[in-house]
XYZ file of C-alpha atoms in Angstrom:
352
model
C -20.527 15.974 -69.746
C -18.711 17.061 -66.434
C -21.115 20.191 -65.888
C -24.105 17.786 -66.581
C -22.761 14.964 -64.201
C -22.486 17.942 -61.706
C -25.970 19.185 -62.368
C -27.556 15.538 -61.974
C -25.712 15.446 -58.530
C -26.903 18.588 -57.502
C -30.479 17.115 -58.308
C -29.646 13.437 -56.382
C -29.736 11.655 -59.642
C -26.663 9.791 -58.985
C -27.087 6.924 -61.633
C -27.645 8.985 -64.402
C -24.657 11.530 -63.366
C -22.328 7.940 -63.562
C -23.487 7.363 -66.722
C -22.765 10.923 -68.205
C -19.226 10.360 -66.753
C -18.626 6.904 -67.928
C -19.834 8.344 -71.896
C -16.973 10.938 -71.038
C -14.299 8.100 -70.189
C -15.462 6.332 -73.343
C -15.461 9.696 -75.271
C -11.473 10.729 -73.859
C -9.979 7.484 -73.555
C -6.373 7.612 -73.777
C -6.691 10.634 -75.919
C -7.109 12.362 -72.682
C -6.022 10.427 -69.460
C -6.500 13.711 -67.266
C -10.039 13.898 -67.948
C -10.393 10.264 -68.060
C -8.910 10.004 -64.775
C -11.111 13.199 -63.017
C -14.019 11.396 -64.056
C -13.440 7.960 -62.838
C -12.276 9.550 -59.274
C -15.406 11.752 -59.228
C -17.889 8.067 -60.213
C -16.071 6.401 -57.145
C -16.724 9.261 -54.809
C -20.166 8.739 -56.149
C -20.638 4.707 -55.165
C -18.752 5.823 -51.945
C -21.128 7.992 -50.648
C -23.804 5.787 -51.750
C -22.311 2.616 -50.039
C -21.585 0.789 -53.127
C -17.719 -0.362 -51.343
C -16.827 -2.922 -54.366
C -17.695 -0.094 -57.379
C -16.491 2.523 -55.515
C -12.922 0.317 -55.088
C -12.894 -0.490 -58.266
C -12.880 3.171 -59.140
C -10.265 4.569 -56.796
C -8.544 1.415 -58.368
C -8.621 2.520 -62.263
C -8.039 6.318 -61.116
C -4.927 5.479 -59.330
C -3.331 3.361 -62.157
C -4.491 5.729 -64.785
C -1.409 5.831 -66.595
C -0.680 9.417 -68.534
C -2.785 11.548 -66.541
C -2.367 14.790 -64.101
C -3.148 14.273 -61.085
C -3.125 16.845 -58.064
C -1.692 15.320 -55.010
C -4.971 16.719 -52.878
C -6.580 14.201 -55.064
C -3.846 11.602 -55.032
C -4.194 12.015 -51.244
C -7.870 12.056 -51.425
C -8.287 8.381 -53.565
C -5.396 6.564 -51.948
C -6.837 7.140 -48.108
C -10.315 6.987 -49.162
C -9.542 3.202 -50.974
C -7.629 2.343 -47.673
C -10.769 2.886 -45.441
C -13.119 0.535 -47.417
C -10.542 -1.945 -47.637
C -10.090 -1.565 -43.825
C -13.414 -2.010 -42.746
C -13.700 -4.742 -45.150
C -11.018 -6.517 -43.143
C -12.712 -6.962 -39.969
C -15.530 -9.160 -40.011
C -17.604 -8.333 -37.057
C -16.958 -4.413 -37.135
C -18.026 -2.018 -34.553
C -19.425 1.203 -35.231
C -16.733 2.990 -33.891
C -14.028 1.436 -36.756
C -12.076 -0.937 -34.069
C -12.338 -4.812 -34.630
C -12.950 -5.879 -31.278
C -15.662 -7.521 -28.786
C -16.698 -7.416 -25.774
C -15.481 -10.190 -23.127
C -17.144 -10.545 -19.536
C -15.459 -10.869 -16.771
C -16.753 -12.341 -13.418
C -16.994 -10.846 -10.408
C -14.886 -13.964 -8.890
C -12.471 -13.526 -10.991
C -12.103 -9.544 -10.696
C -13.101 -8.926 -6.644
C -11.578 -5.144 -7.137
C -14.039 -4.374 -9.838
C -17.228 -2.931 -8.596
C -19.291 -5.235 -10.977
C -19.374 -7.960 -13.012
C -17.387 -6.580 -16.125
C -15.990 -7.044 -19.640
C -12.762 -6.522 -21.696
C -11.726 -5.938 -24.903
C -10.876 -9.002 -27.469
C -9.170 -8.181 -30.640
C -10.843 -9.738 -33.442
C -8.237 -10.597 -36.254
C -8.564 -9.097 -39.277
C -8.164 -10.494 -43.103
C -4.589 -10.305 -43.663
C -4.460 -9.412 -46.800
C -7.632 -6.563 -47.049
C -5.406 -5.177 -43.993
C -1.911 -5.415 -45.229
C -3.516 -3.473 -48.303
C -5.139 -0.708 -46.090
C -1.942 -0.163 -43.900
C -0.333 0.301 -47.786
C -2.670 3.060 -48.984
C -2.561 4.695 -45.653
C 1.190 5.234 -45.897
C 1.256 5.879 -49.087
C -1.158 8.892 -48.364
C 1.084 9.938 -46.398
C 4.254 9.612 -47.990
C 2.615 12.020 -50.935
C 1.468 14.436 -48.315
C 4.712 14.784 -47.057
C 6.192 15.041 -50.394
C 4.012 17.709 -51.768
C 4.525 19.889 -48.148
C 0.120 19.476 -48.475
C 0.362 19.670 -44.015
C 1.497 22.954 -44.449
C -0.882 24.089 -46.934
C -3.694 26.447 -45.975
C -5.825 27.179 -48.695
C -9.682 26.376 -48.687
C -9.446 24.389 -51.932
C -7.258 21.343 -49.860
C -8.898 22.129 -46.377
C -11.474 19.260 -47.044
C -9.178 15.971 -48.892
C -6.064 16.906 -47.181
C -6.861 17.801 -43.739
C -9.712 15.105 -43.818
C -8.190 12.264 -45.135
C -4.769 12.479 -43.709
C -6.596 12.347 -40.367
C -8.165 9.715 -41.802
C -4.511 7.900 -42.761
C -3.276 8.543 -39.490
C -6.283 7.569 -37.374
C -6.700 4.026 -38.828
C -2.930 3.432 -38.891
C -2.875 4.318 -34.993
C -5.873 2.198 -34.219
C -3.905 -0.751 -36.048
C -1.592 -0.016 -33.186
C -4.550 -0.032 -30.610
C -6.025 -3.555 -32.169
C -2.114 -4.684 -31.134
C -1.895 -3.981 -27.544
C -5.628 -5.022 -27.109
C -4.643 -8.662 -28.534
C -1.533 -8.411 -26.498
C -3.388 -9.397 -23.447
C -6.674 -11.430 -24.185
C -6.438 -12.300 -20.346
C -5.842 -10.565 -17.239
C -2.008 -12.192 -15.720
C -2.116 -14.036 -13.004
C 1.071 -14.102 -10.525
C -0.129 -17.852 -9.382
C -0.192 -17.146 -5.762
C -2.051 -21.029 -5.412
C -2.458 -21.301 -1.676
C 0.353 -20.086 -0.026
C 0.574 -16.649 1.572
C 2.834 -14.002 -0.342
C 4.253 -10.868 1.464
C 2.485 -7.642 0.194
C 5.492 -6.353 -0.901
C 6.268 -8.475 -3.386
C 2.549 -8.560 -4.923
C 3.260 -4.444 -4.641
C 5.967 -4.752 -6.972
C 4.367 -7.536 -9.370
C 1.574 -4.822 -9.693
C 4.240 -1.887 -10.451
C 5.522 -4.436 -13.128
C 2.637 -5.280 -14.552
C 1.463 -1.860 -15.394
C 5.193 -0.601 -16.075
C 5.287 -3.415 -18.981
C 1.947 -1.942 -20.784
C 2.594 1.590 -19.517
C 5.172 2.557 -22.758
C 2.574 1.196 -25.114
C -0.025 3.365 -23.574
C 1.788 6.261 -23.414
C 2.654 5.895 -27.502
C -0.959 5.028 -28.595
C -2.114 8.257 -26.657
C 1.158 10.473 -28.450
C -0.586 9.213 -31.524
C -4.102 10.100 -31.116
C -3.395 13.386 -29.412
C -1.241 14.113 -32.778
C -4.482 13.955 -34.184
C -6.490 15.407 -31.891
C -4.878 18.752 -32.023
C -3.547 18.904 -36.003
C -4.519 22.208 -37.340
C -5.122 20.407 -40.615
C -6.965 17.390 -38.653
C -11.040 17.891 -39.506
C -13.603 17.743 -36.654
C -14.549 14.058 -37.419
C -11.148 13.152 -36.488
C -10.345 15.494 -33.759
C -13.447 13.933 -31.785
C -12.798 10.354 -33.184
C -8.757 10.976 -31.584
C -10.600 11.978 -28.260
C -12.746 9.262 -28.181
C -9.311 7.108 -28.996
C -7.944 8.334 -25.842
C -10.731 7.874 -23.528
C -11.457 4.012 -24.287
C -7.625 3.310 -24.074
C -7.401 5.055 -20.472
C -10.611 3.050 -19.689
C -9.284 -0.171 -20.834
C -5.976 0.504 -18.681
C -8.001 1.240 -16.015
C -9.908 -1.624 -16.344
C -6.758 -3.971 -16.658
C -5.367 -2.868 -13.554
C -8.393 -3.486 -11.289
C -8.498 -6.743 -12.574
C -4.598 -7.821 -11.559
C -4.887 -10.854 -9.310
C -4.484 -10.249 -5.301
C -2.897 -12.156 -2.953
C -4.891 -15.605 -1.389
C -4.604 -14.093 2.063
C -6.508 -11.212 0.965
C -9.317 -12.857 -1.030
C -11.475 -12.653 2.676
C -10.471 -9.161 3.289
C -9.537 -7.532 0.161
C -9.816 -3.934 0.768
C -6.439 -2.998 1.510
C -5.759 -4.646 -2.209
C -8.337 -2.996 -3.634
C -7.780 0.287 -2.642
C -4.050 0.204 -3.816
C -5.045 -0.870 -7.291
C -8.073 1.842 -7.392
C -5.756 4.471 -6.625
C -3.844 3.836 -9.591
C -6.743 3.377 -11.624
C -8.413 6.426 -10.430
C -6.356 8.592 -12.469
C -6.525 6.934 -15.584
C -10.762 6.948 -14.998
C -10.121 10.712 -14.629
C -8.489 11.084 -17.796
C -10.910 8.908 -19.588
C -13.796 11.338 -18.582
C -11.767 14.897 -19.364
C -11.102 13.231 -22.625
C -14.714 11.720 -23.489
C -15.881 15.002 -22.482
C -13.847 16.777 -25.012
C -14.843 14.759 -27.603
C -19.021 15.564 -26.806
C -18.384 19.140 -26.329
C -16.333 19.163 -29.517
C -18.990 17.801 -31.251
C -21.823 19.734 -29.551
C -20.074 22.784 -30.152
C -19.624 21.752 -34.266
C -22.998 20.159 -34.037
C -20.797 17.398 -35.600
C -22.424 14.616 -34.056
C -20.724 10.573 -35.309
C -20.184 7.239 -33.982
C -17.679 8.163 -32.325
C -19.352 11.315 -30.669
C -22.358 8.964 -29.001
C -19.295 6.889 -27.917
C -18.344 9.308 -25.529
C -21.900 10.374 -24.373
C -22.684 6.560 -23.610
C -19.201 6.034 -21.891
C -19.573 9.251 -19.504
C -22.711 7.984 -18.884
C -21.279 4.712 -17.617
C -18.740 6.390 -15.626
C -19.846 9.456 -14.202
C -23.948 8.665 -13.886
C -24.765 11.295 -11.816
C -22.740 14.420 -13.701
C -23.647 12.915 -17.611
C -27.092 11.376 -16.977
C -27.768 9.176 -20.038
C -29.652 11.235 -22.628
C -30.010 10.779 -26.532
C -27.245 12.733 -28.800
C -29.496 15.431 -30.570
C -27.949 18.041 -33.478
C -29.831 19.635 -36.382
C -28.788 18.922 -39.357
C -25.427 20.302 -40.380
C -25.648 21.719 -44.177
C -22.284 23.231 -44.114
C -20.985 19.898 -43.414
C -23.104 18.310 -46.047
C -22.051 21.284 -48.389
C -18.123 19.909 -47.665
C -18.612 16.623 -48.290
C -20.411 17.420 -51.570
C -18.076 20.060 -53.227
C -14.709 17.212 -52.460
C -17.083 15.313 -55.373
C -16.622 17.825 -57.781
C -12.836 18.609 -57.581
C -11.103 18.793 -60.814
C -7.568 17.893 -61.675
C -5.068 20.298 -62.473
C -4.077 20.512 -66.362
């Protein structure tokens, strides 16, 4: 019954390669919870790749409590982060493509006179509590059998695509739990409440320094996290480019954050001196947004590994370098080796 579920996949008839593997569950029962478990991990790899979240939950589900059975940690690894993704997205109700549960806020002009443009921030949407409490739990419990089986440090082809994927995977959503944090730390830019009365430019100066000295420790862990990621030998392409891309919007959004710290009322007429001081410390961070979106396209380019994630940081150079990334459609051919991947992880067996 395996060999013919395998078979049917191989021929896209994914309905009747379920129901070969459900008559094998019904055949093995708890005479065999190995082979009972194998199959009901390979049916919700199935409904996952065909977008059927609630079967394919309920499968990880029953695999994971199997009680009796063998089970490799590759594919321990492999249910628990997989289960922790649906439930994840699940959690957000207005997802974006890229994963985060966020919007888009704008921003007047008025309100931001250092900004060249009228121009938006980032609003963290909240998430269900309890689909996300459950996600953050399967994601470090991934982990936590990773570490315990030494899987980081394995090299063999046979783990290269559950381990290396999925603990990416693990480590990526649990960081961008983090990100969702500091982006709802500050729905609003601060304002000092300068009202009418003139201040002395030194102490705005050292408002400013505070200001970005009270985010700057946050930032500096959330981009220790994704570049973790970024450069893991065992991290797959999806989530070495998803890391860059990471890296790029949080740079942007700091940027962004400091051009739109209040300025002094004297300076509202003539601004420029305030302007500039804030767009030099910007500048930098705008600098390492672009090195780090352009990683993330040439990464991908270079793969042909294209994702959401991957026209993320096309669109963004776009935006802030017009004239050196002219906007232009994201174009691979098809990648069969990367199809090939995801197809074989479908057909791993457990060890007896």
């Amino acid at each position: 019954l395996g060999t013919a579920a395998v078979f049917r996949l191989a021929l896209g008839q994914h309905e009747k390669a379920i129901a070969d593997l459900e008559m094998a569950i019904r055949f093995y029962g708890r005479n065999d919870p190995t082979t009972t478990a194998s199959a009901r991990l390979k049916i919700a790899l199935i409904y996952d790749d065909l977008g059927k979240t609630r079967d394919a939950q309920r499968y990880y589900e029953q695999y994971l409590v199997t009680s009796g059975a063998k089970k490799t940690a590759s594919n321990r690894v492999l249910a628990t982060a997989r289960l922790g993704v649906l439930l994840w997205n699940a959690s957000c109700p207005r997802r974006r493509d890229d994963g985060l549960c966020v919007r888009h806020v704008s921003v007047a002009k008025a309100l931001a006179p250092c900004m060249s443009s009228s121009t938006s921030r980032l609003v963290r949407i909240p998430r269900k509590k309890r689909l996300a409490e459950e996600a953050r739990k399967h994601f470090r419990t991934a982990l936590s059998v990773a570490r315990g089986a030494r899987l980081e440090f394995r090299q063999s082809e046979s783990d290269e695509d559950t381990v290396g994927a999925w603990l990416g995977a693990a480590r990526f959503y649990l960081a961008d739990d983090a990100l969702e944090e500091f982006i709802g730390a500050s729905v609003a830019a601060p304002k000092m409440g300068y009202g009418s009365s003139a201040e002395p430019e030194e102490r705005w100066q050292r408002w400013v320094a505070g200001q970005i000295e009270a985010q700057e420790l946050e930032v500096k862990r959330l981009f220790r996290s994704y570049e973790l990621i970024r450069t893991a030998t065992r991290a797959s392409a999806t989530w070495s480019i998803a890391a860059a891309s990471r890296i790029g919007s949080i740079s942007e959004e700091f940027s962004t954050r400091i051009l739109q710290l209040e300025i002094p009322a004297q300076g509202a007429g003539d601004s420029d001196s305030y302007c500039k001081q804030l767009t030099s410390k910007s500048a930098p961070l705008n600098d390492l947004a672009v090195g780090a979106y352009g990683f993330c396209q040439n990464l991908s380019t270079k793969l042909n590994w294209p994702s959401s994630w991957s026209r993320s940081c096309s669109e963004r150079l776009g935006v802030l370098r017009p004239a050196d990334f002219p906007a232009a459609n994201e174009y691979h051919v098809p990648n069969f080796l990367a199809a090939y991947r995801q197809a074989r992880v479908g057909l791993l067996k457990e060890a007896h």
